[in-house]
Coordinates of C-alpha atoms and ligand atoms in Angstrom, one line a residue:
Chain A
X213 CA 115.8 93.0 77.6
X214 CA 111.8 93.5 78.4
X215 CA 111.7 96.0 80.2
X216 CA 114.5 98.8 80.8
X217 CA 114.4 101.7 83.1
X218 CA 117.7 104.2 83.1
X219 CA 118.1 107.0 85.5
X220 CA 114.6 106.8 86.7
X221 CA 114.2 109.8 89.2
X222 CA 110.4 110.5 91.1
X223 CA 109.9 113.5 93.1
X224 CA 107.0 113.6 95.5
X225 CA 105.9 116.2 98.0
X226 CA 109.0 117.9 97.1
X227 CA 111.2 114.7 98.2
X228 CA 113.3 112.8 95.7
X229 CA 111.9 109.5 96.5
X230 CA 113.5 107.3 93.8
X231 CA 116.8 108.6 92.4
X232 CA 118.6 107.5 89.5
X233 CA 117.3 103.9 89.5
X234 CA 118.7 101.9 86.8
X235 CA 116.7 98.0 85.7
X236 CA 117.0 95.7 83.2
X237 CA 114.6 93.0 83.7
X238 CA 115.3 90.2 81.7
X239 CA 112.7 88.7 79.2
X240 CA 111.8 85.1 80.6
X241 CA 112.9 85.6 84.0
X242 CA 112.4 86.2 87.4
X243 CA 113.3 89.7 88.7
X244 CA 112.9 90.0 92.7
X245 CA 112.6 93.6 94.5
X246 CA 113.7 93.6 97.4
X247 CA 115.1 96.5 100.4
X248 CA 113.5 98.1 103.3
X249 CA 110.2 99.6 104.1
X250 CA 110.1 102.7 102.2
X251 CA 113.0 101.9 100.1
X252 CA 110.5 103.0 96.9
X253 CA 109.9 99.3 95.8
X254 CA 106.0 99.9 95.2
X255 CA 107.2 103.3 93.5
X256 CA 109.7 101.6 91.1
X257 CA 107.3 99.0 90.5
X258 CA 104.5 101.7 89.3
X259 CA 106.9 103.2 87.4
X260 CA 107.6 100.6 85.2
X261 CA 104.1 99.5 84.9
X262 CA 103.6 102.9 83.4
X263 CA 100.7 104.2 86.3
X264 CA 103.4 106.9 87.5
X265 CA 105.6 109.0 85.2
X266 CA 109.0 109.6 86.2
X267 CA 110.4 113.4 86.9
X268 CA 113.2 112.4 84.6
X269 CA 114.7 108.8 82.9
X270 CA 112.7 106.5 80.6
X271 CA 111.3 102.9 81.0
X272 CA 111.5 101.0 77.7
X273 CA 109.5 98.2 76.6
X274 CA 111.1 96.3 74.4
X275 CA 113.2 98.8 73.7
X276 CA 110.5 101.4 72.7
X277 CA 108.8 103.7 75.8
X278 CA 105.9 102.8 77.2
X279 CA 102.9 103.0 75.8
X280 CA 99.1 102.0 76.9
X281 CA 99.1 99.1 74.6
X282 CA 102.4 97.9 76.5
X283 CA 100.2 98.1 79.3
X284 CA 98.0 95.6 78.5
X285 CA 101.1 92.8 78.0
X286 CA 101.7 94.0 81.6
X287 CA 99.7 93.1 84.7
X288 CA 100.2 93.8 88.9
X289 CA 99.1 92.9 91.7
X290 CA 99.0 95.2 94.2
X291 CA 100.6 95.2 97.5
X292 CA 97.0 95.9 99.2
X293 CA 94.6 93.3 96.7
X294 CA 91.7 95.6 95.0
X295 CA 88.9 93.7 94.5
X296 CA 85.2 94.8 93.0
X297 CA 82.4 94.6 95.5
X298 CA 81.7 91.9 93.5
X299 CA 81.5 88.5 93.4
X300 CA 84.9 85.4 92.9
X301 CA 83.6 84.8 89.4
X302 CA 82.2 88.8 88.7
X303 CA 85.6 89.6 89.3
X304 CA 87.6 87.7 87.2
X305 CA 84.7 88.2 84.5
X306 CA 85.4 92.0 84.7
X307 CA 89.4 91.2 84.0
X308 CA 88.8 89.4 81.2
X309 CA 85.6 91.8 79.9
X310 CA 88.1 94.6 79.4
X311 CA 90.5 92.4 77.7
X312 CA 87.7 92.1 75.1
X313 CA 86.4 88.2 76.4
X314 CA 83.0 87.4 75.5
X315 CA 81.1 84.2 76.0
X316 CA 82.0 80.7 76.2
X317 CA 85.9 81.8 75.7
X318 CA 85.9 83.7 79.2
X319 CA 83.9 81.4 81.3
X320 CA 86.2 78.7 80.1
X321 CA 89.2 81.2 81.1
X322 CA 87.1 82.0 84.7
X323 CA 87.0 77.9 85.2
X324 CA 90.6 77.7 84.7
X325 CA 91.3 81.0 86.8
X326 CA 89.4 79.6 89.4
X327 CA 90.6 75.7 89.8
X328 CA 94.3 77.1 89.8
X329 CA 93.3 79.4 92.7
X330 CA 91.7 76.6 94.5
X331 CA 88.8 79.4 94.3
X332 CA 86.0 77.4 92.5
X333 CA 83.6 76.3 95.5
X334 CA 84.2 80.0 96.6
X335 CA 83.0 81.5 93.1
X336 CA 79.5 83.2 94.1
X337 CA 81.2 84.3 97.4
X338 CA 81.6 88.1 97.1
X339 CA 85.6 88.4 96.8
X340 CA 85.9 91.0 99.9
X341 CA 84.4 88.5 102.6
X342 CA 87.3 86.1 101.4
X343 CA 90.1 85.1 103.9
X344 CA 93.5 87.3 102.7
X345 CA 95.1 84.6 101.8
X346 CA 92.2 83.9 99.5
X347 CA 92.2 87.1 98.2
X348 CA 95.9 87.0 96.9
X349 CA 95.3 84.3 94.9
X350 CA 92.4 85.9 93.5
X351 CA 94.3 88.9 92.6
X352 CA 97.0 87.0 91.5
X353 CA 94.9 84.4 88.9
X354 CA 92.7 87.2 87.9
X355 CA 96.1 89.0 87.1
X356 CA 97.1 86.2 85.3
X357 CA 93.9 85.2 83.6
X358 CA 94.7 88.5 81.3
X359 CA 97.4 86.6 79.8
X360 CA 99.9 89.1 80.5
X361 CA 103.7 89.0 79.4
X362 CA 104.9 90.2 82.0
X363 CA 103.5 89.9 85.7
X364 CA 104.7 92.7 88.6
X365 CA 103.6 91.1 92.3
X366 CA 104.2 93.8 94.7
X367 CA 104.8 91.8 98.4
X368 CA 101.8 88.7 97.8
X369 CA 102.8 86.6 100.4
X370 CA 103.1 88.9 103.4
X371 CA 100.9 88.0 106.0
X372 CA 99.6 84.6 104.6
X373 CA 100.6 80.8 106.0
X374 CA 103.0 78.7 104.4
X375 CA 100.3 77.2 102.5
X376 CA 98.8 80.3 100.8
X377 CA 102.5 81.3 100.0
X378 CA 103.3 77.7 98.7
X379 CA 100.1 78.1 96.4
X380 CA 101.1 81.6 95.3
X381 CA 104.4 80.8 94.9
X382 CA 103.2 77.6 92.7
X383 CA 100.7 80.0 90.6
X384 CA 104.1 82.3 90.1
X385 CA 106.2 79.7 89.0
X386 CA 103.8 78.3 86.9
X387 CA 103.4 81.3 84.7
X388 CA 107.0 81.6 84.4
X389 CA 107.1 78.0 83.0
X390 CA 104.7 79.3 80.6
X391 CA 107.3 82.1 79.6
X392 CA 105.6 85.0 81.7
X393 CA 108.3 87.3 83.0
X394 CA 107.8 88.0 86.8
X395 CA 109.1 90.7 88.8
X396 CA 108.2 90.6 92.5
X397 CA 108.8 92.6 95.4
X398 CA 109.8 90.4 98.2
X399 CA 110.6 90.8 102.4
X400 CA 111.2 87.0 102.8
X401 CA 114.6 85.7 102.4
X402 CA 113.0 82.0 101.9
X403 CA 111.2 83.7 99.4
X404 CA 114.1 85.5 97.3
X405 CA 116.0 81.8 98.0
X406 CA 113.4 79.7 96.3
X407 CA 112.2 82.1 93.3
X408 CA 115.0 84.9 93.0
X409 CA 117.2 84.7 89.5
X410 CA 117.9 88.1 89.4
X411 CA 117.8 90.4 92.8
X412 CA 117.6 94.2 92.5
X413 CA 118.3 95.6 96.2
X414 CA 116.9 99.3 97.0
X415 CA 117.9 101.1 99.9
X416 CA 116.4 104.7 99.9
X417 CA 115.3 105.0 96.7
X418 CA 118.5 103.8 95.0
X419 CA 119.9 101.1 93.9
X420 CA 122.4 99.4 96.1
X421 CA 122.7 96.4 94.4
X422 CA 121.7 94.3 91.5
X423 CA 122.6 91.4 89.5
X424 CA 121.9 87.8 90.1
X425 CA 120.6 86.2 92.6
X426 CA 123.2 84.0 93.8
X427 CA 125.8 86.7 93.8
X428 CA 123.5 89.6 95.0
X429 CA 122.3 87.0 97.2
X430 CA 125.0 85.2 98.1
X431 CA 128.3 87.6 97.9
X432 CA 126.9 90.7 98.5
X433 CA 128.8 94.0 98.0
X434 CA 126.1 96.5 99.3
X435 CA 125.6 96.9 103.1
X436 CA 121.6 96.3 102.8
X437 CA 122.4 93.0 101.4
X438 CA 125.3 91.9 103.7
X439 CA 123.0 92.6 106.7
X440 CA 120.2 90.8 104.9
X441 CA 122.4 87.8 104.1
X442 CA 123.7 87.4 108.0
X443 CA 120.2 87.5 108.9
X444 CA 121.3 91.1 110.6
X445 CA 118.1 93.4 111.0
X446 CA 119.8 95.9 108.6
X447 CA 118.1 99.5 110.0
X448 CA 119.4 101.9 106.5
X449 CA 118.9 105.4 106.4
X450 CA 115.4 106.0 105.3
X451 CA 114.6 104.1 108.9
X452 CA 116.6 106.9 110.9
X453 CA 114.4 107.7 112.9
X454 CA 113.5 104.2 114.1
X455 CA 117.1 103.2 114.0
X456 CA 117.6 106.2 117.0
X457 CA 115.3 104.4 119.0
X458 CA 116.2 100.8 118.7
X459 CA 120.0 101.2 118.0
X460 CA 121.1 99.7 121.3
X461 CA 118.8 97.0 120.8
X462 CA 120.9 95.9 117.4
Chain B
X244 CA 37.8 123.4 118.1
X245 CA 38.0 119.4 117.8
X246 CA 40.0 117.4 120.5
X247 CA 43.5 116.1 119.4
X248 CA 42.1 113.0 119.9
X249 CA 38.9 113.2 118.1
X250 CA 41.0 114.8 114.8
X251 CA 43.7 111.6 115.0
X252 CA 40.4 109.3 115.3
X253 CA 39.3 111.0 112.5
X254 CA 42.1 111.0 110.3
X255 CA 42.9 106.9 110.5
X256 CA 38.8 106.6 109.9
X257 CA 39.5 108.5 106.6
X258 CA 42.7 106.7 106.2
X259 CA 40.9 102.9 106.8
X260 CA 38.3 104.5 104.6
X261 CA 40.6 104.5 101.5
X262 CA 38.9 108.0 101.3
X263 CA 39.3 108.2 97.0
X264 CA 39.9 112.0 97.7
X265 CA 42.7 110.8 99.8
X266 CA 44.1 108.2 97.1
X267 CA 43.9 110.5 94.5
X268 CA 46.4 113.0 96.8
X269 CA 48.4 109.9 97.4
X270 CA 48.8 109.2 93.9
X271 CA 49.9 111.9 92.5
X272 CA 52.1 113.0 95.3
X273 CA 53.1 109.7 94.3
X274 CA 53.8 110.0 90.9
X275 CA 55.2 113.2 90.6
X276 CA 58.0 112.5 93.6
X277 CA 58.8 108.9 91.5
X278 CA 58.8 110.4 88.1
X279 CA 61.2 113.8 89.3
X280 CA 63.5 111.5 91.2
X281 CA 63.6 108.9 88.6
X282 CA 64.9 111.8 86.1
X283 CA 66.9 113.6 88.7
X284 CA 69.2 109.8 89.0
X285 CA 69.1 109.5 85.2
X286 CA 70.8 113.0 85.5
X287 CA 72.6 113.1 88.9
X288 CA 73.9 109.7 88.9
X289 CA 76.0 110.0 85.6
X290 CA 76.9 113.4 86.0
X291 CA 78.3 113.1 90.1
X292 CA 80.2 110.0 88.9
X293 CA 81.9 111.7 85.8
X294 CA 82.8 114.4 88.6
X295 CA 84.0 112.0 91.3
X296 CA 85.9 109.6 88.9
X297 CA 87.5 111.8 85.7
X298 CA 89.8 114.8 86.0
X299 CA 89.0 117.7 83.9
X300 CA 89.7 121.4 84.1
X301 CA 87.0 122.8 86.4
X302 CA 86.1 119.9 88.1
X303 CA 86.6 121.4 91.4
X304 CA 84.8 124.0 90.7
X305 CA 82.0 121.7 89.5
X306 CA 82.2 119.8 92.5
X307 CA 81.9 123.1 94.6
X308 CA 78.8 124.6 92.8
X309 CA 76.9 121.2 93.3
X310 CA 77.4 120.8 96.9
X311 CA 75.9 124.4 97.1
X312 CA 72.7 123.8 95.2
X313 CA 72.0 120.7 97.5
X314 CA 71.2 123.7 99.7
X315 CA 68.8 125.4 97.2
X316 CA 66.2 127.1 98.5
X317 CA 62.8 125.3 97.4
X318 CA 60.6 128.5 97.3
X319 CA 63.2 130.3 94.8
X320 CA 63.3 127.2 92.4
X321 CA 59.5 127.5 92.6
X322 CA 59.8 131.1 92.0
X323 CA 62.1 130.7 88.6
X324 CA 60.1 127.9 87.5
X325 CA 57.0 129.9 87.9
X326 CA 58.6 132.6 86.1
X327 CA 60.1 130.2 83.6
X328 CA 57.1 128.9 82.7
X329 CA 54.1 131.7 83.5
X330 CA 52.3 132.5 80.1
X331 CA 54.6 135.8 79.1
X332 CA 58.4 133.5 80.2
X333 CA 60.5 131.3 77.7
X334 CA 58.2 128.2 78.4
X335 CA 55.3 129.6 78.6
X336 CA 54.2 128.0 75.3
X337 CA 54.8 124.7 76.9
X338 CA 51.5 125.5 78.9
X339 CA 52.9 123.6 81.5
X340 CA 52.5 126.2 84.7
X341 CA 49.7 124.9 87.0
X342 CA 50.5 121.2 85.9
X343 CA 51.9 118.0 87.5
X344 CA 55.0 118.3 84.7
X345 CA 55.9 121.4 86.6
X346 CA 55.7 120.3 89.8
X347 CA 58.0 117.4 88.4
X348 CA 60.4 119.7 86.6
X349 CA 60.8 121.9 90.1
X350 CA 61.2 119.0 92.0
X351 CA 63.7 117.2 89.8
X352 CA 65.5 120.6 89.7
X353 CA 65.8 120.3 93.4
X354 CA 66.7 116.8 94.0
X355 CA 69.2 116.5 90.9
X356 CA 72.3 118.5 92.5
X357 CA 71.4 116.4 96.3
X358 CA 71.5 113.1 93.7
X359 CA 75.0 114.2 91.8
X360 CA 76.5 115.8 94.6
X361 CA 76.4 112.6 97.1
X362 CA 77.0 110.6 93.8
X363 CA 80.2 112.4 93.4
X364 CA 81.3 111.6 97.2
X365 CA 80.8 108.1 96.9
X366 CA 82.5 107.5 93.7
X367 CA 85.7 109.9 94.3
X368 CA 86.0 107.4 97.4
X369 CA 85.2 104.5 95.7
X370 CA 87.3 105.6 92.8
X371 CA 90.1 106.7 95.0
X372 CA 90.9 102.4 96.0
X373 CA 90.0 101.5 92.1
X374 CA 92.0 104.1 90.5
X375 CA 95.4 102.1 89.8
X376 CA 93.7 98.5 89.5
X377 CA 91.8 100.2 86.5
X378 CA 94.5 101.4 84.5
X379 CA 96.8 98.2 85.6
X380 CA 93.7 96.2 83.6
X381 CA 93.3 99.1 81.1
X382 CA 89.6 99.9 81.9
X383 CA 88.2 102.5 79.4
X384 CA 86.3 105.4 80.4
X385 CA 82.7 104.5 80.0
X386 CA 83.2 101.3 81.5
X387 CA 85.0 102.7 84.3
X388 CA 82.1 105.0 84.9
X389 CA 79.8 102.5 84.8
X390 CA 81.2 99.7 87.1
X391 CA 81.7 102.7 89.8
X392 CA 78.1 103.6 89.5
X393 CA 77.4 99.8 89.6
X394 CA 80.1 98.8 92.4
X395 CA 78.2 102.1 94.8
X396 CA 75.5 100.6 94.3
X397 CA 74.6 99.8 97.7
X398 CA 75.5 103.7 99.1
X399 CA 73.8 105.2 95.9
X400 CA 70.5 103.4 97.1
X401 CA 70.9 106.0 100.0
X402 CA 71.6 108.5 97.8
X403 CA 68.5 108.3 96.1
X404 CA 66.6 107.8 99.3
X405 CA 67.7 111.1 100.2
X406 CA 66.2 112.8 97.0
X407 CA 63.2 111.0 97.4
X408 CA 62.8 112.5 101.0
X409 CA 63.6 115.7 99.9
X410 CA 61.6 115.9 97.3
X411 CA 58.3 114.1 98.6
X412 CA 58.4 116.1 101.6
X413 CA 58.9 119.5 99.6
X414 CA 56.1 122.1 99.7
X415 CA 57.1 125.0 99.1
X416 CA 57.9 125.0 95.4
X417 CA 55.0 122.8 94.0
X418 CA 52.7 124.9 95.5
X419 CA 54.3 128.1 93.8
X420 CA 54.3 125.9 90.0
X421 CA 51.1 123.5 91.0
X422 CA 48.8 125.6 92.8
X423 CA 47.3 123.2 94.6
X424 CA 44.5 122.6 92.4
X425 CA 41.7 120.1 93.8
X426 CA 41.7 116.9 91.6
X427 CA 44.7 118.4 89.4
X428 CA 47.6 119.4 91.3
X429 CA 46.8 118.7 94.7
X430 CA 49.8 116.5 96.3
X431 CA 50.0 115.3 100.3
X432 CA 52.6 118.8 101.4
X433 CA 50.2 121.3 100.0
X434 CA 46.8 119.6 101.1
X435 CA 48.3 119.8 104.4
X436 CA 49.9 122.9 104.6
X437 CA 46.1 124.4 103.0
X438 CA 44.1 122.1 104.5
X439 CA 45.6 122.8 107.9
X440 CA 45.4 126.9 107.6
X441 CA 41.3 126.1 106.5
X442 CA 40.8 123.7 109.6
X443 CA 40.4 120.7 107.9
X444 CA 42.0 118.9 110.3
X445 CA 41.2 115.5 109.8
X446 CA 42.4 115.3 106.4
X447 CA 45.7 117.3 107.0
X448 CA 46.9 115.1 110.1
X449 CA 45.5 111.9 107.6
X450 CA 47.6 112.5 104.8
X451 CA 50.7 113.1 107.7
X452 CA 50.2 109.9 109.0
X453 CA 50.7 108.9 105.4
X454 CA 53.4 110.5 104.4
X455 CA 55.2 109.1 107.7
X456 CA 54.2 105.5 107.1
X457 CA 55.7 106.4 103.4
X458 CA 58.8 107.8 104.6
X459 CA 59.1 105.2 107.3
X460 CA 58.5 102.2 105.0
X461 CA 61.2 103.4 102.1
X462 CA 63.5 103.5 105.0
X463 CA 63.4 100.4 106.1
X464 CA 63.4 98.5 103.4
X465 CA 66.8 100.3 101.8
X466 CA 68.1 99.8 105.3
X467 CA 67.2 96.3 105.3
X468 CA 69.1 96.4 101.4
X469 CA 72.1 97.9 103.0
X470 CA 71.9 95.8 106.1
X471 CA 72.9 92.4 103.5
X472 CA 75.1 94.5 101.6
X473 CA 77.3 94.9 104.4
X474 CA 77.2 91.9 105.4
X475 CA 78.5 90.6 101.6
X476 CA 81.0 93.2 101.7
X477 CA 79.2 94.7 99.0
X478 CA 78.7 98.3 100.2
Ligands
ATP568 N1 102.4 109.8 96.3 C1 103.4 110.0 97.3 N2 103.6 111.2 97.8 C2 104.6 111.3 98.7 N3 105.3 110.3 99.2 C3 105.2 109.1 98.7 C4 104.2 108.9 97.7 N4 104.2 107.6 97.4 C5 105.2 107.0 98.1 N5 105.8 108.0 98.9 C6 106.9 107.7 99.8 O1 107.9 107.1 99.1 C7 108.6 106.2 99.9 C8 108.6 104.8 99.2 O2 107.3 104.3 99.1 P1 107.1 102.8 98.6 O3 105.6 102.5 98.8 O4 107.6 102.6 97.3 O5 107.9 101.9 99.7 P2 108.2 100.4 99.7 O6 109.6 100.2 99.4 O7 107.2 99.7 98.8 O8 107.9 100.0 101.2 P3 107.1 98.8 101.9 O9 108.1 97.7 102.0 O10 106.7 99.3 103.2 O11 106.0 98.4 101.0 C9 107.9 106.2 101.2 O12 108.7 106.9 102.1 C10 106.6 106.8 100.9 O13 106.1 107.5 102.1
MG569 MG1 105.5 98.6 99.1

């Protein structure tokens, strides 16, 4: 394994939010996150990035805890991009500065970053005045452009066209050709069907299911994952107070 | 007593004039605002930033103190600098009391806490959205200080503006440390706060008009800065 957590618990504001969470994310593959709005997926995927501690468990990478060099074989893109006030190519430069890139090496890296985005007529543009779907791919190559091992991608595709998710989806699936581990957190159900190997289902800051894809996916056990798989809108119990209001609507 | 009129008339003849006693004023009013706000960033810039962006044990407190000496009464720093540096204090030795350095040194003592206390504002906000993207990249601490201070740049541009207004509009203190000595320590505030009380009009409302078109022109121009910024999604 990569990447282990066991029995990850995070308290906030004097709420358990996570709760004995249990991962194994596999070295190679690709891990998708998936469960309701508030179900502690951006939490969990914190957590194993190492920017949050846990009240109790440990993440282990490769088998050792986590440690700020670990880090660095890690990247994520966050659910809300952050880019500098800077510009396309500033940006990515920056990335690639702190990974020690001087010269001829990183504008060679920046090139590649760029042309794989589809990014390079856009590269003095300041990144913030870029469309959102332009943005995700710049957070995703610049993630990328850091050579990480492992890559976490926390929802990049909500809110774009079929064409920025295709060409986020390609970036993705490239990497993990190249043998970068991916673990992304996921609302689509296209999605989970065309890039999902492994599934890990949270509902309420547990785990209600996890295991492969196709059997997560396609026999599940859990409620959350029945609903999701008969295309229900599955209202669980962190959405209680929604679910009062709509219930006679589903 | 002149006519309004006839003392404005006389003040833009002196002003069209380039009057040298006039330019002299100008420059060092000049020189000593730019030099104590120049060391006041040097100082307030760094020092807001390490406040808005690290977290150390009495940073709070830190925070709290500066935001109350942005409020610093200019006549007491004038008064502890004067004492500071009178002929029997600490500096005396420095023979600086009754110079331009002390009007800089009182100046840049008032404008340094306006400089780090804004600083700290805009980089604990700026911070705030950077925070996690930093340490997902591993960004050390001197270079995350830095790009802060160079991502604000836009709303530290204010920031300074607002020392510089402060501090070339202050009177109070450099005439307790400067004296207003003709052809020696004699900036634009305290010709026309002595000029005005000896009914020298002309000059007084002259170097006003000055100091306006000075204040006016700084303006504009970092609001014209700011006004691109924004529109590159830069600030
Ligand atoms: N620092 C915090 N303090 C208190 N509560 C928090 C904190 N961070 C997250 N939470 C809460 O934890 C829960 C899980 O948040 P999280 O962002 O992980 O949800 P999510 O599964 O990513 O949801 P979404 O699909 O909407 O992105 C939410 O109820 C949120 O309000
Ligand atoms: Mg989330």
């Amino acid at each position: 394994m990569l990447l282990e957590a066991s029995d990850l618990v995070f308290e906030a504001g004097g709420q358990r939010l996570l709760c004995g969470v249990d991962v194994s994310i596999r070295k190679g593959a690709r891990t998708l996150v998936m469960g309701p709005n508030g179900a502690g997926k951006s939490l969990l995927l914190r957590l194993l990035h190492g920017l949050l501690k846990p009240a109790q468990g440990e993440v282990l990478w490769q088998g050792t805890p986590l440690t700020k060099q670990a880090m660095r074989a890690q990247a994520m893109v966050f659910q809300r991009p952050v880019l500098l006030r800077r510009s396309v190519l500033a940006n990515l430069k920056f990335a690639l500065s702190v990974r020690g890139l001087r010269g001829a090496e990183r504008a060679e890296k920046i090139e590649v970053a760029l042309a794989a985005a589809g990014l390079s007529h856009l590269a003095k543009q300041p990144a913030r005045v870029l469309s959102g779907g332009e943005q995700q791919r710049l957070a995703v190559v610049r993630a990328l452009a850091c050579e990480p091992d492992l890559l976490f991608l926390d929802e990049p595709t909500a809110n774009l066209d079929p064409a920025s998710t295709a060409a986020i989806e390609t970036l993705v699936l490239e990497a993990n050709a190249r043998g970068v581990t991916i673990v992304l957190v996921t609302h689509d159900s296209g999605q989970a069907k065309r890039l999902g190997q492994d599934v890990i289902f949270l509902q309420d800051g547990r785990v209600a299911e996890a295991g492969p894809a196709s059997q997560v996916l396609g026999t599940p056990r859990s409620e959350p994952a029945r609903a999701w798989q008969d295309g229900r809108l599955y209202l669980g119990a962190n959405t209680r107070s929604i679910n009062d209001r709509f219930r006679r609507t589903f | 007593m002149d006519s309004f009129w006839s003392v404005l008339g006389g003040a833009f003849a002196l002003v069209f004039a380039l009057d040298p006693d006039l330019l002299e004023i100008i420059g060092l009013s000049m020189r000593v605002t730019l030099t104590a706000v120049l060391f006041a960033c040097l100082i307030g810039l760094p020092l807001g930033a390490a406040v808005g962006a690290f977290r150390f044990p009495g940073r709070t407190l830190l925070a709290v103190i500066l935001n109350a000496l942005m409020g610093l009464p200019p006549v007491v720093v004038g008064l502890v600098v004067y004492l500071l540096l009178s002929a029997s204090g600490p500096l005396g030795p420095l023979r600086l009391l009754y110079t331009p350095g002390a009007m800089i040194i009182a100046q840049m003592i008032i404008v340094t806490p306006i400089v780090a206390a804004l600083t700290r504002q805009v980089v604990e906000d700026i911070d705030r959205e950077y925070a996690e993207q930093f340490a997902s990249l591993g960004v050390g601490a001197l270079d995350r200080l830095l790009s802060l201070l160079w991502d604000a740049r836009y709303s530290l541009l204010t920031v300074t503006l607002a020392g510089f207004g402060r501090a070339v509009a202050e009177v109070g203190a450099v005439l307790i440390v400067g004296g207003n000595i003709n052809h020696v320590t004699r900036v634009m505030t305290t010709t026309i706060a002595l000029e005005t009380s000896k009914g020298n009009l002309q000059l007084a409302l002259a170097l006003g008009v000055i100091l306006l078109l000075i204040a006016f022109s700084v303006n504009a121009c970092v609001m014209a800065l700011r006004a691109s910024a924004v529109r590159a999604a830069y600030a």
